[in-house]
Amino acid sequence: DVKVTQSSRYLVKRTGEKVFLECVQDMDHENMFWYRQDPGLGLRLIYFSYDVKMKEKGDIPEGYSVSREKKERFSLILESASTNQTSMYLCASWGTSGGTDTQYFGPGTRLTVL
Amino acid sequence: SQQGEEDPQALSIQEGENATMNCSYKTSINNLQWYRQNSGRGLVHLILIRSNEREKHSGRLRVTLDTSKKSSSLLITASRAADTASYFCAPSGAGSYQLTFGKGTKLSVIP
């Protein structure tokens, strides 16, 4: 089974801190994604990456950056966390399994910025 | 990427009943996927239907696709309390691996 893991389930940080959210997938997928999910707004794409060291902005990249140094790992960075970045963050990787192209999601990281 | 819109926003049924939720989208697609999300968890892929398919089954799930109406429906038969979750559709265009998710349908199955 494809496995996508995220470094923390829950995280509490203070305003202005630098925050790293890590995501690792074990299926050699080339494409990886970071979303945030907020009540009433659904899932919104922050950044995605289609190869090592490649990145593309999604719908809401402001205040975030990403790093993809190795194929299996995609990191989301909040350079200076703010309270409006309190949210659920979901990582996903895209690949083919059983002949089906689909996205596989991690369990999510609930980040609270105080 | 394009976003699917799920309808209704919320649905409450008794255990054993069938649940139907709908998805509409705007432009032509290559396939459409349905995902489930249990409260506070990540999304789980349920089923994918390709643009040249009209209906697909997986266990208690039945998905239909009407490309002329740009709509899809997800039917869960004989619902269980464990089906309580939010359900999202994700239409995808040809060559696109980027999915955009709507707000979902929140299904509550009452024991």
PDB file of C-alpha atoms in Angstrom:
ATOM      1  CA  ASP A   1       0.000   0.000   0.000  1.00  0.00           C
ATOM      2  CA  VAL A   2       1.090   3.545  -0.702  1.00  0.00           C
ATOM      3  CA  LYS A   3       2.056   5.357   2.421  1.00  0.00           C
ATOM      4  CA  VAL A   4       2.223   9.105   2.882  1.00  0.00           C
ATOM      5  CA  THR A   5       3.383  10.224   6.294  1.00  0.00           C
ATOM      6  CA  GLN A   6       3.511  13.642   7.852  1.00  0.00           C
ATOM      7  CA  SER A   7       5.919  14.544  10.606  1.00  0.00           C
ATOM      8  CA  SER A   8       3.360  15.697  13.168  1.00  0.00           C
ATOM      9  CA  ARG A   9      -0.371  15.258  13.737  1.00  0.00           C
ATOM     10  CA  TYR A  10      -0.607  18.320  15.956  1.00  0.00           C
ATOM     11  CA  LEU A  11       1.698  21.319  16.181  1.00  0.00           C
ATOM     12  CA  VAL A  12       1.518  24.524  18.207  1.00  0.00           C
ATOM     13  CA  LYS A  13       3.793  27.427  17.286  1.00  0.00           C
ATOM     14  CA  ARG A  14       4.100  31.098  18.147  1.00  0.00           C
ATOM     15  CA  THR A  15       3.679  34.024  15.785  1.00  0.00           C
ATOM     16  CA  GLY A  16       6.921  34.763  13.966  1.00  0.00           C
ATOM     17  CA  GLU A  17       8.398  31.293  14.358  1.00  0.00           C
ATOM     18  CA  LYS A  18       9.748  29.401  11.372  1.00  0.00           C
ATOM     19  CA  VAL A  19       7.762  26.207  10.900  1.00  0.00           C
ATOM     20  CA  PHE A  20       8.665  23.100   8.924  1.00  0.00           C
ATOM     21  CA  LEU A  21       6.048  20.550   7.937  1.00  0.00           C
ATOM     22  CA  GLU A  22       7.522  17.371   6.517  1.00  0.00           C
ATOM     23  CA  CYS A  23       5.911  14.869   4.201  1.00  0.00           C
ATOM     24  CA  VAL A  24       7.360  11.554   3.057  1.00  0.00           C
ATOM     25  CA  GLN A  25       5.975   9.064   0.524  1.00  0.00           C
ATOM     26  CA  ASP A  26       7.272   5.570  -0.091  1.00  0.00           C
ATOM     27  CA  MET A  27       6.051   4.879  -3.632  1.00  0.00           C
ATOM     28  CA  ASP A  28       8.621   6.722  -5.740  1.00  0.00           C
ATOM     29  CA  HIS A  29       5.942   9.183  -6.929  1.00  0.00           C
ATOM     30  CA  GLU A  30       7.173  12.187  -8.839  1.00  0.00           C
ATOM     31  CA  ASN A  31       4.321  14.533  -7.963  1.00  0.00           C
ATOM     32  CA  MET A  32       3.678  15.804  -4.454  1.00  0.00           C
ATOM     33  CA  PHE A  33       1.283  18.426  -3.115  1.00  0.00           C
ATOM     34  CA  TRP A  34       0.578  20.580  -0.080  1.00  0.00           C
ATOM     35  CA  TYR A  35      -2.976  21.693   0.730  1.00  0.00           C
ATOM     36  CA  ARG A  36      -4.553  23.534   3.584  1.00  0.00           C
ATOM     37  CA  GLN A  37      -8.102  22.902   4.690  1.00  0.00           C
ATOM     38  CA  ASP A  38     -10.247  25.426   6.520  1.00  0.00           C
ATOM     39  CA  PRO A  39     -13.922  25.243   7.515  1.00  0.00           C
ATOM     40  CA  GLY A  40     -16.156  26.618   4.793  1.00  0.00           C
ATOM     41  CA  LEU A  41     -13.285  26.966   2.327  1.00  0.00           C
ATOM     42  CA  GLY A  42     -12.575  23.363   1.405  1.00  0.00           C
ATOM     43  CA  LEU A  43      -9.105  22.240   0.370  1.00  0.00           C
ATOM     44  CA  ARG A  44      -6.853  24.792  -1.253  1.00  0.00           C
ATOM     45  CA  LEU A  45      -3.617  23.974  -3.036  1.00  0.00           C
ATOM     46  CA  ILE A  46      -0.571  25.796  -1.662  1.00  0.00           C
ATOM     47  CA  TYR A  47       2.319  24.361  -3.687  1.00  0.00           C
ATOM     48  CA  PHE A  48       3.103  21.274  -5.684  1.00  0.00           C
ATOM     49  CA  SER A  49       6.206  19.654  -7.068  1.00  0.00           C
ATOM     50  CA  TYR A  50       6.526  17.414 -10.115  1.00  0.00           C
ATOM     51  CA  ASP A  51      10.165  16.473  -9.645  1.00  0.00           C
ATOM     52  CA  VAL A  52      13.113  16.879  -7.334  1.00  0.00           C
ATOM     53  CA  LYS A  53      14.024  20.561  -6.930  1.00  0.00           C
ATOM     54  CA  MET A  54      10.995  21.570  -9.019  1.00  0.00           C
ATOM     55  CA  LYS A  55       8.078  23.479  -7.526  1.00  0.00           C
ATOM     56  CA  GLU A  56       4.981  25.248  -8.730  1.00  0.00           C
ATOM     57  CA  LYS A  57       2.709  27.684  -6.938  1.00  0.00           C
ATOM     58  CA  GLY A  58      -0.812  26.586  -6.265  1.00  0.00           C
ATOM     59  CA  ASP A  59      -3.786  28.778  -5.468  1.00  0.00           C
ATOM     60  CA  ILE A  60      -2.542  30.291  -2.184  1.00  0.00           C
ATOM     61  CA  PRO A  61       1.281  30.279  -2.012  1.00  0.00           C
ATOM     62  CA  GLU A  62       1.669  33.554  -0.123  1.00  0.00           C
ATOM     63  CA  GLY A  63       3.446  33.143   3.190  1.00  0.00           C
ATOM     64  CA  TYR A  64       4.721  29.675   2.303  1.00  0.00           C
ATOM     65  CA  SER A  65       7.708  28.118   0.600  1.00  0.00           C
ATOM     66  CA  VAL A  66       8.588  24.510  -0.183  1.00  0.00           C
ATOM     67  CA  SER A  67      11.610  22.294  -0.549  1.00  0.00           C
ATOM     68  CA  ARG A  68      12.032  19.088  -2.540  1.00  0.00           C
ATOM     69  CA  GLU A  69      15.614  17.908  -2.201  1.00  0.00           C
ATOM     70  CA  LYS A  70      14.785  14.210  -2.446  1.00  0.00           C
ATOM     71  CA  LYS A  71      12.047  12.519  -4.399  1.00  0.00           C
ATOM     72  CA  GLU A  72      10.357  11.011  -1.371  1.00  0.00           C
ATOM     73  CA  ARG A  73      10.282  14.161   0.753  1.00  0.00           C
ATOM     74  CA  PHE A  74       8.355  17.405   0.261  1.00  0.00           C
ATOM     75  CA  SER A  75       8.601  20.058   2.950  1.00  0.00           C
ATOM     76  CA  LEU A  76       6.325  23.031   3.538  1.00  0.00           C
ATOM     77  CA  ILE A  77       7.930  26.019   5.240  1.00  0.00           C
ATOM     78  CA  LEU A  78       6.254  28.895   7.004  1.00  0.00           C
ATOM     79  CA  GLU A  79       9.030  31.480   7.147  1.00  0.00           C
ATOM     80  CA  SER A  80       7.300  33.569   9.820  1.00  0.00           C
ATOM     81  CA  ALA A  81       4.146  31.932  11.104  1.00  0.00           C
ATOM     82  CA  SER A  82       1.056  34.074  11.527  1.00  0.00           C
ATOM     83  CA  THR A  83      -2.253  33.363  13.249  1.00  0.00           C
ATOM     84  CA  ASN A  84      -4.079  33.205   9.901  1.00  0.00           C
ATOM     85  CA  GLN A  85      -1.964  30.174   9.043  1.00  0.00           C
ATOM     86  CA  THR A  86      -3.682  28.166  11.761  1.00  0.00           C
ATOM     87  CA  SER A  87      -5.172  25.337   9.730  1.00  0.00           C
ATOM     88  CA  MET A  88      -5.133  21.653   8.828  1.00  0.00           C
ATOM     89  CA  TYR A  89      -2.318  20.916   6.379  1.00  0.00           C
ATOM     90  CA  LEU A  90      -2.566  17.911   4.088  1.00  0.00           C
ATOM     91  CA  CYS A  91       0.200  16.446   1.980  1.00  0.00           C
ATOM     92  CA  ALA A  92      -0.445  14.187  -1.008  1.00  0.00           C
ATOM     93  CA  SER A  93       1.498  12.319  -3.638  1.00  0.00           C
ATOM     94  CA  TRP A  94       0.270  11.342  -7.079  1.00  0.00           C
ATOM     95  CA  GLY A  95       0.982   8.108  -8.801  1.00  0.00           C
ATOM     96  CA  THR A  96      -0.376   4.999 -10.425  1.00  0.00           C
ATOM     97  CA  SER A  97      -1.532   2.078  -8.363  1.00  0.00           C
ATOM     98  CA  GLY A  98      -3.416  -0.894  -9.792  1.00  0.00           C
ATOM     99  CA  GLY A  99      -3.677   0.932 -13.101  1.00  0.00           C
ATOM    100  CA  THR A 100      -5.330   3.975 -11.533  1.00  0.00           C
ATOM    101  CA  ASP A 101      -3.819   7.448 -11.327  1.00  0.00           C
ATOM    102  CA  THR A 102      -4.755   9.014  -8.065  1.00  0.00           C
ATOM    103  CA  GLN A 103      -3.612  11.169  -5.200  1.00  0.00           C
ATOM    104  CA  TYR A 104      -2.723   9.574  -1.903  1.00  0.00           C
ATOM    105  CA  PHE A 105      -3.075  11.727   1.173  1.00  0.00           C
ATOM    106  CA  GLY A 106      -1.241  11.816   4.466  1.00  0.00           C
ATOM    107  CA  PRO A 107      -3.121  11.976   7.787  1.00  0.00           C
ATOM    108  CA  GLY A 108      -2.776  15.759   8.067  1.00  0.00           C
ATOM    109  CA  THR A 109      -1.066  18.147  10.483  1.00  0.00           C
ATOM    110  CA  ARG A 110      -3.251  20.419  12.559  1.00  0.00           C
ATOM    111  CA  LEU A 111      -1.192  23.573  13.096  1.00  0.00           C
ATOM    112  CA  THR A 112      -2.134  26.195  15.643  1.00  0.00           C
ATOM    113  CA  VAL A 113      -0.281  29.514  15.611  1.00  0.00           C
ATOM    114  CA  LEU A 114      -0.676  31.521  18.816  1.00  0.00           C
TER     115      LEU A 114
ATOM    116  CA  SER B   1      -7.203  22.655 -12.648  1.00  0.00           C
ATOM    117  CA  GLN B   2     -10.932  22.855 -12.118  1.00  0.00           C
ATOM    118  CA  GLN B   3     -13.015  22.483  -9.032  1.00  0.00           C
ATOM    119  CA  GLY B   4     -15.995  20.222  -8.520  1.00  0.00           C
ATOM    120  CA  GLU B   5     -18.993  21.464  -6.559  1.00  0.00           C
ATOM    121  CA  GLU B   6     -20.678  18.963  -4.292  1.00  0.00           C
ATOM    122  CA  ASP B   7     -24.352  19.020  -3.474  1.00  0.00           C
ATOM    123  CA  PRO B   8     -25.935  18.903  -0.954  1.00  0.00           C
ATOM    124  CA  GLN B   9     -23.553  20.502   1.514  1.00  0.00           C
ATOM    125  CA  ALA B  10     -24.913  18.303   4.290  1.00  0.00           C
ATOM    126  CA  LEU B  11     -26.948  15.103   4.352  1.00  0.00           C
ATOM    127  CA  SER B  12     -28.348  13.215   7.317  1.00  0.00           C
ATOM    128  CA  ILE B  13     -29.831   9.714   6.947  1.00  0.00           C
ATOM    129  CA  GLN B  14     -30.700   6.664   9.034  1.00  0.00           C
ATOM    130  CA  GLU B  15     -28.434   3.646   9.041  1.00  0.00           C
ATOM    131  CA  GLY B  16     -29.453   1.245   6.285  1.00  0.00           C
ATOM    132  CA  GLU B  17     -30.731   3.963   3.949  1.00  0.00           C
ATOM    133  CA  ASN B  18     -29.020   4.936   0.724  1.00  0.00           C
ATOM    134  CA  ALA B  19     -27.103   8.197   0.437  1.00  0.00           C
ATOM    135  CA  THR B  20     -26.741  10.093  -2.823  1.00  0.00           C
ATOM    136  CA  MET B  21     -24.489  13.061  -3.350  1.00  0.00           C
ATOM    137  CA  ASN B  22     -23.833  14.987  -6.514  1.00  0.00           C
ATOM    138  CA  CYS B  23     -20.960  16.780  -8.158  1.00  0.00           C
ATOM    139  CA  SER B  24     -20.979  19.343 -10.938  1.00  0.00           C
ATOM    140  CA  TYR B  25     -18.018  20.731 -12.855  1.00  0.00           C
ATOM    141  CA  LYS B  26     -17.462  23.258 -15.614  1.00  0.00           C
ATOM    142  CA  THR B  27     -15.074  22.065 -18.315  1.00  0.00           C
ATOM    143  CA  SER B  28     -14.322  18.776 -20.044  1.00  0.00           C
ATOM    144  CA  ILE B  29     -12.538  16.144 -18.001  1.00  0.00           C
ATOM    145  CA  ASN B  30     -10.375  13.095 -18.397  1.00  0.00           C
ATOM    146  CA  ASN B  31     -11.609  11.488 -15.212  1.00  0.00           C
ATOM    147  CA  LEU B  32     -13.383  12.279 -11.976  1.00  0.00           C
ATOM    148  CA  GLN B  33     -12.475  10.949  -8.564  1.00  0.00           C
ATOM    149  CA  TRP B  34     -14.343  10.717  -5.284  1.00  0.00           C
ATOM    150  CA  TYR B  35     -12.634  10.954  -1.911  1.00  0.00           C
ATOM    151  CA  ARG B  36     -13.780  10.498   1.679  1.00  0.00           C
ATOM    152  CA  GLN B  37     -12.497  12.336   4.709  1.00  0.00           C
ATOM    153  CA  ASN B  38     -13.277  11.258   8.237  1.00  0.00           C
ATOM    154  CA  SER B  39     -13.331  14.026  10.821  1.00  0.00           C
ATOM    155  CA  GLY B  40      -9.863  15.473  11.404  1.00  0.00           C
ATOM    156  CA  ARG B  41      -8.140  12.993   9.081  1.00  0.00           C
ATOM    157  CA  GLY B  42      -6.599  12.948   5.611  1.00  0.00           C
ATOM    158  CA  LEU B  43      -8.503  12.116   2.445  1.00  0.00           C
ATOM    159  CA  VAL B  44      -8.955   8.569   1.233  1.00  0.00           C
ATOM    160  CA  HIS B  45      -9.417   7.776  -2.432  1.00  0.00           C
ATOM    161  CA  LEU B  46     -12.696   5.918  -3.079  1.00  0.00           C
ATOM    162  CA  ILE B  47     -13.193   5.533  -6.789  1.00  0.00           C
ATOM    163  CA  LEU B  48     -12.187   6.943 -10.168  1.00  0.00           C
ATOM    164  CA  ILE B  49     -14.440   7.079 -13.200  1.00  0.00           C
ATOM    165  CA  ARG B  50     -13.041   7.901 -16.631  1.00  0.00           C
ATOM    166  CA  SER B  51     -14.737  10.203 -19.105  1.00  0.00           C
ATOM    167  CA  ASN B  52     -15.687   7.298 -21.385  1.00  0.00           C
ATOM    168  CA  GLU B  53     -17.406   5.417 -18.526  1.00  0.00           C
ATOM    169  CA  ARG B  54     -20.995   6.006 -17.445  1.00  0.00           C
ATOM    170  CA  GLU B  55     -21.177   3.944 -14.293  1.00  0.00           C
ATOM    171  CA  LYS B  56     -18.786   2.217 -11.946  1.00  0.00           C
ATOM    172  CA  HIS B  57     -19.224   0.068  -8.839  1.00  0.00           C
ATOM    173  CA  SER B  58     -16.989  -0.625  -5.899  1.00  0.00           C
ATOM    174  CA  GLY B  59     -18.542  -2.571  -3.041  1.00  0.00           C
ATOM    175  CA  ARG B  60     -21.445  -0.473  -1.722  1.00  0.00           C
ATOM    176  CA  LEU B  61     -20.411   2.495  -3.853  1.00  0.00           C
ATOM    177  CA  ARG B  62     -21.916   3.331  -7.212  1.00  0.00           C
ATOM    178  CA  VAL B  63     -20.665   6.270  -9.227  1.00  0.00           C
ATOM    179  CA  THR B  64     -22.281   7.654 -12.356  1.00  0.00           C
ATOM    180  CA  LEU B  65     -20.926  10.198 -14.795  1.00  0.00           C
ATOM    181  CA  ASP B  66     -22.873  12.276 -17.294  1.00  0.00           C
ATOM    182  CA  THR B  67     -20.376  14.257 -19.358  1.00  0.00           C
ATOM    183  CA  SER B  68     -23.161  15.981 -21.319  1.00  0.00           C
ATOM    184  CA  LYS B  69     -24.448  17.487 -18.084  1.00  0.00           C
ATOM    185  CA  LYS B  70     -20.993  17.780 -16.552  1.00  0.00           C
ATOM    186  CA  SER B  71     -22.144  15.988 -13.451  1.00  0.00           C
ATOM    187  CA  SER B  72     -21.448  12.915 -11.377  1.00  0.00           C
ATOM    188  CA  SER B  73     -23.197  11.218  -8.511  1.00  0.00           C
ATOM    189  CA  LEU B  74     -21.992   8.979  -5.708  1.00  0.00           C
ATOM    190  CA  LEU B  75     -24.450   6.505  -4.222  1.00  0.00           C
ATOM    191  CA  ILE B  76     -23.688   4.675  -0.989  1.00  0.00           C
ATOM    192  CA  THR B  77     -26.085   1.797  -0.468  1.00  0.00           C
ATOM    193  CA  ALA B  78     -27.104   0.334   2.886  1.00  0.00           C
ATOM    194  CA  SER B  79     -25.274   3.056   4.769  1.00  0.00           C
ATOM    195  CA  ARG B  80     -23.490   2.409   8.043  1.00  0.00           C
ATOM    196  CA  ALA B  81     -22.540   4.711  10.898  1.00  0.00           C
ATOM    197  CA  ALA B  82     -18.916   4.309   9.780  1.00  0.00           C
ATOM    198  CA  ASP B  83     -19.822   6.030   6.488  1.00  0.00           C
ATOM    199  CA  THR B  84     -20.206   9.278   8.405  1.00  0.00           C
ATOM    200  CA  ALA B  85     -17.646  11.547   6.757  1.00  0.00           C
ATOM    201  CA  SER B  86     -17.217  14.336   4.239  1.00  0.00           C
ATOM    202  CA  TYR B  87     -17.159  13.354   0.580  1.00  0.00           C
ATOM    203  CA  PHE B  88     -15.330  15.276  -2.135  1.00  0.00           C
ATOM    204  CA  CYS B  89     -15.296  15.001  -5.887  1.00  0.00           C
ATOM    205  CA  ALA B  90     -12.243  15.962  -7.936  1.00  0.00           C
ATOM    206  CA  PRO B  91     -12.592  16.371 -11.723  1.00  0.00           C
ATOM    207  CA  SER B  92      -9.342  16.173 -13.650  1.00  0.00           C
ATOM    208  CA  GLY B  93      -8.529  17.324 -17.179  1.00  0.00           C
ATOM    209  CA  ALA B  94      -6.369  15.468 -19.679  1.00  0.00           C
ATOM    210  CA  GLY B  95      -2.712  15.460 -18.695  1.00  0.00           C
ATOM    211  CA  SER B  96      -3.437  17.171 -15.406  1.00  0.00           C
ATOM    212  CA  TYR B  97      -2.307  15.748 -12.111  1.00  0.00           C
ATOM    213  CA  GLN B  98      -3.420  18.730 -10.111  1.00  0.00           C
ATOM    214  CA  LEU B  99      -6.709  18.326  -8.284  1.00  0.00           C
ATOM    215  CA  THR B 100      -8.842  21.082  -6.832  1.00  0.00           C
ATOM    216  CA  PHE B 101     -11.300  20.120  -4.135  1.00  0.00           C
ATOM    217  CA  GLY B 102     -14.584  21.803  -3.276  1.00  0.00           C
ATOM    218  CA  LYS B 103     -16.210  22.078   0.119  1.00  0.00           C
ATOM    219  CA  GLY B 104     -17.605  18.561   0.064  1.00  0.00           C
ATOM    220  CA  THR B 105     -20.811  16.922   1.230  1.00  0.00           C
ATOM    221  CA  LYS B 106     -20.946  16.194   4.939  1.00  0.00           C
ATOM    222  CA  LEU B 107     -22.767  12.898   5.431  1.00  0.00           C
ATOM    223  CA  SER B 108     -24.118  11.895   8.839  1.00  0.00           C
ATOM    224  CA  VAL B 109     -25.435   8.352   9.229  1.00  0.00           C
ATOM    225  CA  ILE B 110     -27.521   7.996  12.371  1.00  0.00           C
ATOM    226  CA  PRO B 111     -27.449   4.561  14.033  1.00  0.00           C
TER     227      PRO B 111
END
